mmCIF file of C-alpha atoms in Angstrom:
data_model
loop_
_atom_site.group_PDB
_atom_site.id
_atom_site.type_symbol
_atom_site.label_atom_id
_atom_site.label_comp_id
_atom_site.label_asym_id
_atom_site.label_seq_id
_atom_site.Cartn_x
_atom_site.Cartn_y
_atom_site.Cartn_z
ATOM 1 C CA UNK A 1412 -14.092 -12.791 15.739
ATOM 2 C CA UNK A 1413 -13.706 -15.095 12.981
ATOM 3 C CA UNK A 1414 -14.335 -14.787 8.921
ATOM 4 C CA UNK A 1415 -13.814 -17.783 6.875
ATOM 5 C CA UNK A 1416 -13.894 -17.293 3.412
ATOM 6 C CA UNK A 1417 -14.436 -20.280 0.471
ATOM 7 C CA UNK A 1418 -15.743 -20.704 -2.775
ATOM 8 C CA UNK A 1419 -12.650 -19.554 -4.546
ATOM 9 C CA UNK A 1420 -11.249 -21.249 -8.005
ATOM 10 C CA UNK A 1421 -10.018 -21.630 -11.283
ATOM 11 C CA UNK A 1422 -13.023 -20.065 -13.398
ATOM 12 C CA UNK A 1423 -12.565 -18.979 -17.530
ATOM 13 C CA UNK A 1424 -13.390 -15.859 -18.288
ATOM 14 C CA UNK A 1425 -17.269 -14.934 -18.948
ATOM 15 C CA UNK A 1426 -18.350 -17.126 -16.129
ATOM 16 C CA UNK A 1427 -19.607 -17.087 -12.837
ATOM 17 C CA UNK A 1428 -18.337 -17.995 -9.567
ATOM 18 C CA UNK A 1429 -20.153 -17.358 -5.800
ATOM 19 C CA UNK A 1430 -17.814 -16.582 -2.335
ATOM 20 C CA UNK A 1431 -19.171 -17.480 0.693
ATOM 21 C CA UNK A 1432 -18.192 -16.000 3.939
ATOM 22 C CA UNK A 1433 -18.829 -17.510 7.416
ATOM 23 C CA UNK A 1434 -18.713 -14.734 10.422
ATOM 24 C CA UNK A 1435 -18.664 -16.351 14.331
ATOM 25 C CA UNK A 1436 -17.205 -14.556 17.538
ATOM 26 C CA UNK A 1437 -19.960 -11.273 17.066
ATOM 27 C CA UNK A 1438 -23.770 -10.424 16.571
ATOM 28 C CA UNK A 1439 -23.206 -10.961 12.702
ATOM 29 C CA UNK A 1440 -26.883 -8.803 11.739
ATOM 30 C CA UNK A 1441 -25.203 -5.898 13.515
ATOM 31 C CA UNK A 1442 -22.534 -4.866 11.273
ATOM 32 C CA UNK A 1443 -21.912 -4.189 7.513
ATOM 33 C CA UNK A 1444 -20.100 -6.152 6.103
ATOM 34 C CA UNK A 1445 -17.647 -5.862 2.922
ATOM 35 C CA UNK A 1446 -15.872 -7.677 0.062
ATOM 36 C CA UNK A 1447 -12.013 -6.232 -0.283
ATOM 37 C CA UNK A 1448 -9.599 -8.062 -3.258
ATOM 38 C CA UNK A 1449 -5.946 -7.479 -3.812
ATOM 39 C CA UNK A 1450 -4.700 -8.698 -7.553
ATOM 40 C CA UNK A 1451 -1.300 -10.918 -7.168
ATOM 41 C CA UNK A 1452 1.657 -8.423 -5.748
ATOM 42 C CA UNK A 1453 -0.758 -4.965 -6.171
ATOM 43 C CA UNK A 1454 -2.565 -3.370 -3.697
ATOM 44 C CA UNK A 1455 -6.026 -3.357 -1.829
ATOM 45 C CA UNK A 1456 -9.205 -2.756 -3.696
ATOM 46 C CA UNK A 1457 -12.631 -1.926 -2.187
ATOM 47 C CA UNK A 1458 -15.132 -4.429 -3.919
ATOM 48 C CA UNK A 1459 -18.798 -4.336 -2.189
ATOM 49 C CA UNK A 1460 -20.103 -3.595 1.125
ATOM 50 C CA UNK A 1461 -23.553 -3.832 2.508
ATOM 51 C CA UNK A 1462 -26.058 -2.676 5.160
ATOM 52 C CA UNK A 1463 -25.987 -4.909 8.127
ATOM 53 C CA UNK A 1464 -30.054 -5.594 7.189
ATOM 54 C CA UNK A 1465 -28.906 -6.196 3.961
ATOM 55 C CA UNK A 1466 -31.265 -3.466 2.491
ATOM 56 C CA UNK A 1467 -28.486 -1.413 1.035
ATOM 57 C CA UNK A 1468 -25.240 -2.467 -0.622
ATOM 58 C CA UNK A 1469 -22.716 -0.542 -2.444
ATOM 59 C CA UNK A 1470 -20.270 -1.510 -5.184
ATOM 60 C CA UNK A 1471 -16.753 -0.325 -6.628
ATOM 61 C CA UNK A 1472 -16.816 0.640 -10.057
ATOM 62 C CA UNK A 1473 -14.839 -1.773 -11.628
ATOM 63 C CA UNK A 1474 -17.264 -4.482 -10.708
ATOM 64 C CA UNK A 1475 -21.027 -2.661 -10.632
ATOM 65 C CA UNK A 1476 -22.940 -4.492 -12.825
ATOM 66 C CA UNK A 1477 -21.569 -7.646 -12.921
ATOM 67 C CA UNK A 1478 -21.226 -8.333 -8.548
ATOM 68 C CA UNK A 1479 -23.837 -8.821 -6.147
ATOM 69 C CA UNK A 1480 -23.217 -8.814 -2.459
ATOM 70 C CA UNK A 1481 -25.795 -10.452 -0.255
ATOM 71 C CA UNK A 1482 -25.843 -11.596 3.154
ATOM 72 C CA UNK A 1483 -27.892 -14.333 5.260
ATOM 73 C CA UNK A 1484 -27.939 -13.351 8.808
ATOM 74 C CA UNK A 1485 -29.369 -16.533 10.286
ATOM 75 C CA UNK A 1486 -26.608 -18.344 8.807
ATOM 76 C CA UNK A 1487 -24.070 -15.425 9.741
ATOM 77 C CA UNK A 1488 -23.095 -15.867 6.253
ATOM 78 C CA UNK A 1489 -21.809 -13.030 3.517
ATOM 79 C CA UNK A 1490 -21.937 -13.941 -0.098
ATOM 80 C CA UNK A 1491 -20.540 -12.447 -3.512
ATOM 81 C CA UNK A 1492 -21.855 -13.291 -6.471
ATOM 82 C CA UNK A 1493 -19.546 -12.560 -9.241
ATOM 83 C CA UNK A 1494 -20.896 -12.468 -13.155
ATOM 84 C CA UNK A 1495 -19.239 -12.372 -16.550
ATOM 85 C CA UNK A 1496 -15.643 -12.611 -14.882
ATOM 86 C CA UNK A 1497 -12.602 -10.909 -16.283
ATOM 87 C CA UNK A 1498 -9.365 -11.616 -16.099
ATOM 88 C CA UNK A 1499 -8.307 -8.450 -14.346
ATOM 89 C CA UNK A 1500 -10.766 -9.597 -11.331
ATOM 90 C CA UNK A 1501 -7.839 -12.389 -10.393
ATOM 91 C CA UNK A 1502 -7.372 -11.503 -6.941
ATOM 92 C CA UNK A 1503 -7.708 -13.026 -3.154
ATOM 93 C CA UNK A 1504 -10.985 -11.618 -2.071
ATOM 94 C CA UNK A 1505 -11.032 -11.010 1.478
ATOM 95 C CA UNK A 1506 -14.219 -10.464 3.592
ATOM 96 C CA UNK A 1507 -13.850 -7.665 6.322
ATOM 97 C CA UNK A 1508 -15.839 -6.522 8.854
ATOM 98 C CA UNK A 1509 -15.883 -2.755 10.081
ATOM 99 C CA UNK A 1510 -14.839 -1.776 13.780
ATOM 100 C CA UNK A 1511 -18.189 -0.611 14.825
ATOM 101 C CA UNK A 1512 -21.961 -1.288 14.740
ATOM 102 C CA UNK A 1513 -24.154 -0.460 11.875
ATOM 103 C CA UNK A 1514 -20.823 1.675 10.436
ATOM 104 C CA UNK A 1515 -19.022 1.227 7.108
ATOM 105 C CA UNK A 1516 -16.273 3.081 8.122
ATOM 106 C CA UNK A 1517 -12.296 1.295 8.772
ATOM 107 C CA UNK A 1518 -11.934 -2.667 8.779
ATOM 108 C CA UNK A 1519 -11.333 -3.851 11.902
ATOM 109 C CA UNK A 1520 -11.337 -7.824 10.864
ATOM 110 C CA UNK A 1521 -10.236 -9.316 7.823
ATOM 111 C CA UNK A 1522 -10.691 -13.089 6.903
ATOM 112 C CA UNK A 1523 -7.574 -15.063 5.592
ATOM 113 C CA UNK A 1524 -8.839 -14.879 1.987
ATOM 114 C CA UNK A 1525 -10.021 -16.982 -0.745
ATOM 115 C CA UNK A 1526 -8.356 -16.891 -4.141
ATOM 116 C CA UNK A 1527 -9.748 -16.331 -7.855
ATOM 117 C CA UNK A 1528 -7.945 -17.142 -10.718
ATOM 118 C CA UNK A 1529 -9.687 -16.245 -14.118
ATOM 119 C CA UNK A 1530 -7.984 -17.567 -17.255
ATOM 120 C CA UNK A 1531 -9.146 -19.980 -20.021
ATOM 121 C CA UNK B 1354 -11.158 9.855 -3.290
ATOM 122 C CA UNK B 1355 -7.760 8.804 -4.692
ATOM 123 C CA UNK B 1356 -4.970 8.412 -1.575
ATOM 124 C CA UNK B 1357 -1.172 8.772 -3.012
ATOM 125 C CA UNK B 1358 1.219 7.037 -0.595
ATOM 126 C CA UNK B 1359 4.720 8.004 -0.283
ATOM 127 C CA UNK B 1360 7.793 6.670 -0.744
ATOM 128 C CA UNK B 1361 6.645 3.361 -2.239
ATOM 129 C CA UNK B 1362 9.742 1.712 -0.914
ATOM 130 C CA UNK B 1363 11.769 2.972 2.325
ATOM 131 C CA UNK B 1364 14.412 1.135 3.472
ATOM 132 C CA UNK B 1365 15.190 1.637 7.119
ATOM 133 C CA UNK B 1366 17.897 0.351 9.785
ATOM 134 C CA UNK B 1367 16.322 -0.897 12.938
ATOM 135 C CA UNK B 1368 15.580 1.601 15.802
ATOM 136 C CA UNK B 1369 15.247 4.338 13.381
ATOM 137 C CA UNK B 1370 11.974 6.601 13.075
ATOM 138 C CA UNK B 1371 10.188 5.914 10.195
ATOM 139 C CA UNK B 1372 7.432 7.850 8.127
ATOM 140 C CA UNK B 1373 5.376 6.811 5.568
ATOM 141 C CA UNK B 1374 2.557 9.705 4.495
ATOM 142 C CA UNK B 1375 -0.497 8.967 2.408
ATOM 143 C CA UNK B 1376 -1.980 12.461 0.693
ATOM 144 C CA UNK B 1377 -5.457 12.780 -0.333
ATOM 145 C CA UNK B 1378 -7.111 14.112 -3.458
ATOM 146 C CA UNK B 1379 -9.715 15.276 -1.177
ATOM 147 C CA UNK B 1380 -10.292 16.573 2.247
ATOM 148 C CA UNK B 1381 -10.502 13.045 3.796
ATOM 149 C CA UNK B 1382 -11.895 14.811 7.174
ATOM 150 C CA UNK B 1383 -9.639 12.256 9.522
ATOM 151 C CA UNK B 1384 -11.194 9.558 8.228
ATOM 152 C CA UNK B 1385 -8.514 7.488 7.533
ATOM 153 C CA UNK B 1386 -6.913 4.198 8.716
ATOM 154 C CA UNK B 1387 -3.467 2.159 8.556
ATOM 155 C CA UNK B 1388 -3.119 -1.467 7.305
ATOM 156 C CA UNK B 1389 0.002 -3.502 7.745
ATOM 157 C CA UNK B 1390 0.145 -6.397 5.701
ATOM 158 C CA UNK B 1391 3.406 -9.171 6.106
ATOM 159 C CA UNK B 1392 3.974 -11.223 2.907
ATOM 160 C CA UNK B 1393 1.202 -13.828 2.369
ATOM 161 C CA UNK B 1394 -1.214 -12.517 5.697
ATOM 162 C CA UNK B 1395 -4.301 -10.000 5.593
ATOM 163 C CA UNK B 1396 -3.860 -6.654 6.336
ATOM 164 C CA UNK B 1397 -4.249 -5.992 9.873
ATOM 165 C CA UNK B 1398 -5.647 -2.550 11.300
ATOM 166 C CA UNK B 1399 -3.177 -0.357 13.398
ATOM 167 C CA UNK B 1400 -4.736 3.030 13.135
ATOM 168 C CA UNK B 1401 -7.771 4.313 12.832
ATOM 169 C CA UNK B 1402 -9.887 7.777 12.597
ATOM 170 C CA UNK B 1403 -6.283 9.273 11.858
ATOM 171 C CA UNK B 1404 -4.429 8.649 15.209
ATOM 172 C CA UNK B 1405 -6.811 6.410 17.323
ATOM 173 C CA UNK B 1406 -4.394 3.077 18.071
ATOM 174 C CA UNK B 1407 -5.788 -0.389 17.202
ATOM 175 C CA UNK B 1408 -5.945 -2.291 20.636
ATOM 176 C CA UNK B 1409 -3.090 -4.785 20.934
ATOM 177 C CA UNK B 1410 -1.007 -2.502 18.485
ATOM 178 C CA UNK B 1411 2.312 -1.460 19.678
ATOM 179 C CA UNK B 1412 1.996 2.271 21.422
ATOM 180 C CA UNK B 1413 5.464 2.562 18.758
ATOM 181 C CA UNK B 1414 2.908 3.303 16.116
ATOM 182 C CA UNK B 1415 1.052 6.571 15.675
ATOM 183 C CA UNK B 1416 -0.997 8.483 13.123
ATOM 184 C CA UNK B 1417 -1.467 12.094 12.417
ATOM 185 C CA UNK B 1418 -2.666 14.197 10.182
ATOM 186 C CA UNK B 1419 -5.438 16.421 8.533
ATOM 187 C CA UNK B 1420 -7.326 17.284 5.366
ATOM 188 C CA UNK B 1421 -5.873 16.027 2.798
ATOM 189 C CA UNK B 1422 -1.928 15.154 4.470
ATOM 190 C CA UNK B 1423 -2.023 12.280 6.844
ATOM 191 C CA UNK B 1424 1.236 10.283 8.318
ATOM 192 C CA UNK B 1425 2.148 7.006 9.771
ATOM 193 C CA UNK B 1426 5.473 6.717 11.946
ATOM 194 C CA UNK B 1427 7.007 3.837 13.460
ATOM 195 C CA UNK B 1428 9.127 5.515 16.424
ATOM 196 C CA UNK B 1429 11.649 3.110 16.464
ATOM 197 C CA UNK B 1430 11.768 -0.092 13.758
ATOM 198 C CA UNK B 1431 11.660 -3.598 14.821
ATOM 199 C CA UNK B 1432 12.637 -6.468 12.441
ATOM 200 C CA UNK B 1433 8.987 -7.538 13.005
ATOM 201 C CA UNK B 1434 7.997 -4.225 11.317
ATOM 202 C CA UNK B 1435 8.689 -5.103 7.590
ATOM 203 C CA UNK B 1436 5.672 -5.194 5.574
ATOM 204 C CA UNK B 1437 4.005 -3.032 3.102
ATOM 205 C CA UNK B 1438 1.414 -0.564 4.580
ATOM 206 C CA UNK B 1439 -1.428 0.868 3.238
ATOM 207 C CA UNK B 1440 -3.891 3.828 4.305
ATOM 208 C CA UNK B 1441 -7.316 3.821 3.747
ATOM 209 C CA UNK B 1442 -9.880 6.457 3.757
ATOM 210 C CA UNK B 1443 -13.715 6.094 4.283
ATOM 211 C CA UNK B 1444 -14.999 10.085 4.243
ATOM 212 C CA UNK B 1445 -16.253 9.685 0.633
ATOM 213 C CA UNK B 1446 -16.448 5.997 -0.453
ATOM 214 C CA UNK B 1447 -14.053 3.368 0.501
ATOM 215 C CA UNK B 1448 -10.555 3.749 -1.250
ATOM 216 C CA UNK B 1449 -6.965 2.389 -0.393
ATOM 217 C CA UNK B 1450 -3.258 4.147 -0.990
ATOM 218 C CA UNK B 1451 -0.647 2.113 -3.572
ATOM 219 C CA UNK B 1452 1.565 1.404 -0.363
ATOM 220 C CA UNK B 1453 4.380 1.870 0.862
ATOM 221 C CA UNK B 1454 6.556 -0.976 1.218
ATOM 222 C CA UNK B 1455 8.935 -1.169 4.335
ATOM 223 C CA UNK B 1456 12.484 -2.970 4.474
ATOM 224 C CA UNK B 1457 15.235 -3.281 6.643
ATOM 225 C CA UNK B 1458 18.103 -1.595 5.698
#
């Protein structure tokens, strides 16, 4: 199992950026899949996760609204669009994928991370 | 669900049994895992569904717990054990503890 994030930068605040997330080593269109970010030296926060047909996503509060998770399963690909950035969304971002089959449930698989840095 | 870990810094000597305990807001129903996460790596899954071991993961760690009180201990520390921990429960939503970070004494 492999997840590769990219797509992070140095965005100002207001604007938009896009994460990409490439999944090999598993049957990608049979799990869900989820965005995870940790701010610089705080703790783990639950971003987005979504249905492994990608018919049904959920989102943390502090980013509904302004996220969109979406997925491409003939690319094995998971995506995160992120809107009208804020500062306090400076984080790694970290795609993860569950330990089971069509299951949200515990992360068994995390990627290495891709970094966002808001600021003007 | 909000998950409360405790202490948020424990300082242990190696070979000594160490707990960590995360405490729910809710009944999390044993729906709960254990990250460890070393200094500039992603967290890494040792327990989950409260006390099920994460193949590969040293038999040293367990879990227990249930309803709202849930525990981590490391039966005897190894250098290779510093790192901060987290638990993580997905019974309602998807929510992680502050931490707990682990040194050697």
């Amino acid at each position: 199992v492999q997840l590769v994030e990219s797509g992070g930068d140095l965005v100002q605040p207001g604007r938009s950026l896009k994460l990409s997330c490439a999944a090999s080593g598993f049957t990608f269109s049979d799990y869900n899949m989820a965005w995870v970010r940790q701010a610089p030296t705080k703790g783990l926060e639950w971003v987005a996760s979504i249905s492994y047909g990608g018919s049904t996503t959920h989102y943390g509060d502090s980013v509904k609204g302004r996220f969109t998770i979406s997925r491409d399963n003939a690319k094995s690909t998971l995506y995160l669009q992120m809107d009208s950035l804020r500062s306090e969304d400076t984080a790694t971002y970290y795609c993860a994928r569950p330990g089971a089959t069509y299951y949200y449930g515990w992360f068994a698989y995390w990627g290495q991370g891709t970094l966002v840095t808001v600021s003007s | 669900i909000q998950l409360t870990q405790s202490p948020s810094l424990l300082s242990a000597s190696v070979g000594d049994r160490v707990t960590l305990s995360c405490k729910g807001s809710q009944n999390i129903n044993n729906y709960l895992a254990w990250y460890q996460q070393k200094l500039g790596e992603a967290p890494k899954l040792l327990i989950y569904n409260t006390n099920s071991l994460q193949t590969g993961i040293p038999s040293r760690f367990s879990g227990s717990g249930s309803g709202t009180d849930y525990t981590l201990t490391i039966s005897s520390l190894q250098p290779e054990d510093v790192a901060t921990y987290f638990c993580y429960q997905y019974n309602n939503g998807w929510t992680f503890g502050g931490g707990t970070k682990l040194e050697l004494k």
